[in-house]
Amino acid sequence: MPLQMIREDITRVRCDAIVNAANSALKGGEGGGGVDGAIHKAAGPGLDEECRTLGGCEVGRAKITKGYNLPCKYVIHTVGPRWFYGKGKWPEQLASCYKESLNLAKEYGCASVAFPLISTGAFGCPKEQGLQIAISEISRFLLENDMLVYLVLYDKAGFQVSKKLVSDIAEYIDECYVNEHRYDRRAQRSYPPPKENGAAPLAQSAPMAPAPGAPRAQQSLNDLLNTMDESFSQMLLRKIDEKGISDAQCYKKANIDRKLFSKIRSDVHYRPSKNTVLAFAVALELPLDEVQDMLMKAGFALSHSNKFDIIVEYFIKNQNYNVFEINEALFAFDQPLLGV
Ligand code: APR
C-alpha cells in the first residue's frame, strides 16, 4: 500500500498507529511541546503512565504504547537525533527511527501508520533533508510490505522541496501558461469562422448526422465497435510485460494500492482516474508520447491549462520517474498526488 502526504495535526489522524517524535526519557507528558506535547495532551494521562514503565528509549530506536484517547490503537515513540551543525551520524539515526517504527507497526499488525517529520522541530534537523530521509526509508519499506503510511506535514514550511526544483517547476508552469494562453487568444480571434460568399459559418450549418436507425450507419457503428482499440487495462498489462517487471513492482512503484490494481487487472474496461493513469505511466517510465497514448485510452489528456498536468509533464520530460519526488513537488504546489 502507498505513501500519502497530508497536511494535518497528527493527533487527529485516524489510523492504527501514530508515531511520536519523543525524547529519550519518554517524558513528553511533562508539559512538553511539539508533537510529543500534542500527543500526550490529546491521549490523556494514561499515556504518560505507560511511558514511565518503559525505561526510556535510545536515539534511533522505537517503543510502543496504547493510544488511549487518541483515534489510533497505538502510539510508537521514537527518538530522533539532534542536529548539531550537520555533524555526527544523524542521517543514519534518523533513517533508523523510520525503520524501527515501521517494523514495530508491522509486528503489531498495523495496516496504517502516520509519521510526523521526526527531528525537524526542536531537534533542529533541516526539514528538506529530514523529508528526503523519511520518504526514502518509507518507500524502501513499502517495496517489501503492504501498509498505508501517512507522512504528516504540519506546516507549509515543513514541506519545502528543493528551492531550485520549485523555481524550475514554477518557471516551467509560467512558460506553459504563456504558450497556452497565446494559443487560446489565437483561437478566440479566429472564432466564429469568417463567412465566405455569404455561406453560414460551420458551427451553424445543418447537422450532418444521418437519421437514427439508418442501416448503413448501424453497420459502420458495429464495425467500429468490433475494431475497438486496446483498452487502458490491456495497455497497462502489455507494458508491464514489455518492461519485464512484476505486477507488484509496478503498482508499488506507482504508489497504487494492491486492491485497486487487482480491479484494473480483472476488468478489461476499467475506467481509472487521471492520476491513477499517470501514476502507472510514471512507474513504467513511459516517454511523453506513450503517456499521452495511455491517458487517451482512459479518456484523458495532459493539458497546459492546469498546474497538476504541467508538473507531471515536467518530471516526465526530465525523465525523473520517482513517484515520491513527483508527489513532493505536487504537494508543494498544493496539487493532488499521484497514485493513492
Ligand atoms: N502534528 C504533526 N506534526 C507536528 C505537530 C502536530 N501536532 N506539531 C509539530 N509538528 C511537526 C513540526 O513542525 C516538526 O516538523 O513535527 C516535526 C517535529 O517537531 P518536534 O515535535 O519538535 O520533534 P523533534 O524535532 O523530533 O524534537 C523532539 O521535542 O517535543 C520535544 O519531547 C520532544 O525532546 C523532544 C523533542
Coordinates of N, CA and C in Angstrom, one line a residue, residues 99 114 150 163 208 212 256 276 292 311:
K99 N 12.8 3.2 10.2 CA 12.8 1.7 10.0 C 12.3 1.0 11.2
A114 N 0.9 6.7 10.9 CA 1.2 8.1 10.5 C 2.5 8.6 11.2
Y150 N 1.1 7.4 6.3 CA 0.9 8.8 6.1 C 2.1 9.6 6.6
K163 N 14.6 24.3 -3.2 CA 14.2 25.6 -3.8 C 14.4 25.7 -5.3
M208 N -24.9 17.0 -39.8 CA -24.5 16.1 -40.9 C -25.0 14.6 -40.5
P212 N -31.6 8.6 -37.3 CA -31.4 7.4 -36.4 C -31.9 6.1 -37.0
I256 N 0.4 2.7 -5.8 CA -1.0 2.3 -6.0 C -1.3 1.1 -5.1
T276 N -4.4 8.0 -11.5 CA -4.1 6.6 -11.5 C -3.3 6.3 -12.8
Q292 N 0.8 10.1 -23.2 CA -0.4 10.7 -23.8 C -1.3 9.6 -24.3
I311 N 3.2 20.0 -14.0 CA 4.2 19.5 -13.1 C 4.6 18.0 -13.4

